[in-house]
mmCIF file of N, CA and C in Angstrom:
data_model
loop_
_atom_site.group_PDB
_atom_site.id
_atom_site.type_symbol
_atom_site.label_atom_id
_atom_site.label_comp_id
_atom_site.label_asym_id
_atom_site.label_seq_id
_atom_site.Cartn_x
_atom_site.Cartn_y
_atom_site.Cartn_z
ATOM 1 N N ARG A 1 0.847 -1.218 0.000
ATOM 2 C CA ARG A 1 0.000 0.000 0.000
ATOM 3 C C ARG A 1 0.869 1.250 0.000
ATOM 4 N N LEU A 2 0.425 2.254 -0.697
ATOM 5 C CA LEU A 2 1.176 3.533 -0.707
ATOM 6 C C LEU A 2 0.615 4.450 0.361
ATOM 7 N N GLN A 3 1.489 4.944 1.204
ATOM 8 C CA GLN A 3 1.003 5.863 2.247
ATOM 9 C C GLN A 3 0.845 7.265 1.672
ATOM 10 N N ARG A 4 0.234 8.125 2.451
ATOM 11 C CA ARG A 4 0.060 9.510 1.985
ATOM 12 C C ARG A 4 1.422 10.146 1.748
ATOM 13 N N PRO A 5 1.529 11.008 0.763
ATOM 14 C CA PRO A 5 2.810 11.701 0.506
ATOM 15 C C PRO A 5 3.257 12.464 1.744
ATOM 16 N N ASP A 6 2.289 12.872 2.555
ATOM 17 C CA ASP A 6 2.631 13.606 3.786
ATOM 18 C C ASP A 6 3.484 12.725 4.694
ATOM 19 N N ALA A 7 3.109 11.462 4.795
ATOM 20 C CA ALA A 7 3.858 10.537 5.665
ATOM 21 C C ALA A 7 5.291 10.408 5.150
ATOM 22 N N ALA A 8 5.432 10.266 3.842
ATOM 23 C CA ALA A 8 6.780 10.152 3.260
ATOM 24 C C ALA A 8 7.568 11.421 3.554
ATOM 25 N N ARG A 9 6.908 12.567 3.376
ATOM 26 C CA ARG A 9 7.608 13.842 3.648
ATOM 27 C C ARG A 9 8.023 13.896 5.114
ATOM 28 N N ASN A 10 7.151 13.426 5.986
ATOM 29 C CA ASN A 10 7.469 13.438 7.424
ATOM 30 C C ASN A 10 8.700 12.572 7.684
ATOM 31 N N ALA A 11 8.749 11.408 7.066
ATOM 32 C CA ALA A 11 9.898 10.506 7.260
ATOM 33 C C ALA A 11 11.173 11.190 6.774
ATOM 34 N N VAL A 12 11.097 11.822 5.609
ATOM 35 C CA VAL A 12 12.277 12.516 5.071
ATOM 36 C C VAL A 12 12.692 13.616 6.032
ATOM 37 N N ARG A 13 11.704 14.329 6.551
ATOM 38 C CA ARG A 13 12.023 15.422 7.494
ATOM 39 C C ARG A 13 12.743 14.862 8.713
ATOM 40 N N LYS A 14 12.255 13.733 9.200
ATOM 41 C CA LYS A 14 12.883 13.111 10.383
ATOM 42 C C LYS A 14 14.329 12.738 10.060
ATOM 43 N N LEU A 15 14.528 12.139 8.881
ATOM 44 C CA LEU A 15 15.892 11.741 8.497
ATOM 45 C C LEU A 15 16.794 12.969 8.412
ATOM 46 N N LEU A 16 16.290 14.017 7.779
ATOM 47 C CA LEU A 16 17.093 15.244 7.634
ATOM 48 C C LEU A 16 17.438 15.793 9.008
ATOM 49 N N ALA A 17 16.473 15.835 9.890
ATOM 50 C CA ALA A 17 16.718 16.369 11.242
ATOM 51 C C ALA A 17 17.754 15.495 11.942
ATOM 52 N N ASN A 18 17.657 14.189 11.760
ATOM 53 C CA ASN A 18 18.612 13.272 12.394
ATOM 54 C C ASN A 18 20.021 13.550 11.887
ATOM 55 N N THR A 19 20.190 13.647 10.578
ATOM 56 C CA THR A 19 21.520 13.903 10.011
ATOM 57 C C THR A 19 22.026 15.260 10.486
ATOM 58 N N ASP A 20 21.126 16.222 10.568
ATOM 59 C CA ASP A 20 21.519 17.555 11.035
ATOM 60 C C ASP A 20 22.082 17.454 12.450
ATOM 61 N N ASP A 21 21.403 16.687 13.302
ATOM 62 C CA ASP A 21 21.871 16.519 14.688
ATOM 63 C C ASP A 21 23.253 15.873 14.700
ATOM 64 N N VAL A 22 23.438 14.860 13.870
ATOM 65 C CA VAL A 22 24.741 14.165 13.830
ATOM 66 C C VAL A 22 25.827 15.136 13.387
ATOM 67 N N ILE A 23 25.543 15.914 12.343
ATOM 68 C CA ILE A 23 26.544 16.877 11.848
ATOM 69 C C ILE A 23 26.850 17.899 12.938
ATOM 70 N N ARG A 24 25.837 18.337 13.653
ATOM 71 C CA ARG A 24 26.060 19.349 14.705
ATOM 72 C C ARG A 24 26.908 18.769 15.830
ATOM 73 N N SER A 25 26.639 17.514 16.202
ATOM 74 C CA SER A 25 27.367 16.912 17.334
ATOM 75 C C SER A 25 28.829 16.674 16.941
ATOM 76 N N ARG A 26 29.138 16.652 15.646
ATOM 77 C CA ARG A 26 30.518 16.385 15.213
ATOM 78 C C ARG A 26 31.414 17.550 15.571
#
């Protein structure tokens, strides 16, 4: 099943925020 594009965008946002945190902690 395909989820709403909003859900995909939310997942991408979470990933981006996660990478941002990792880069900041470096």
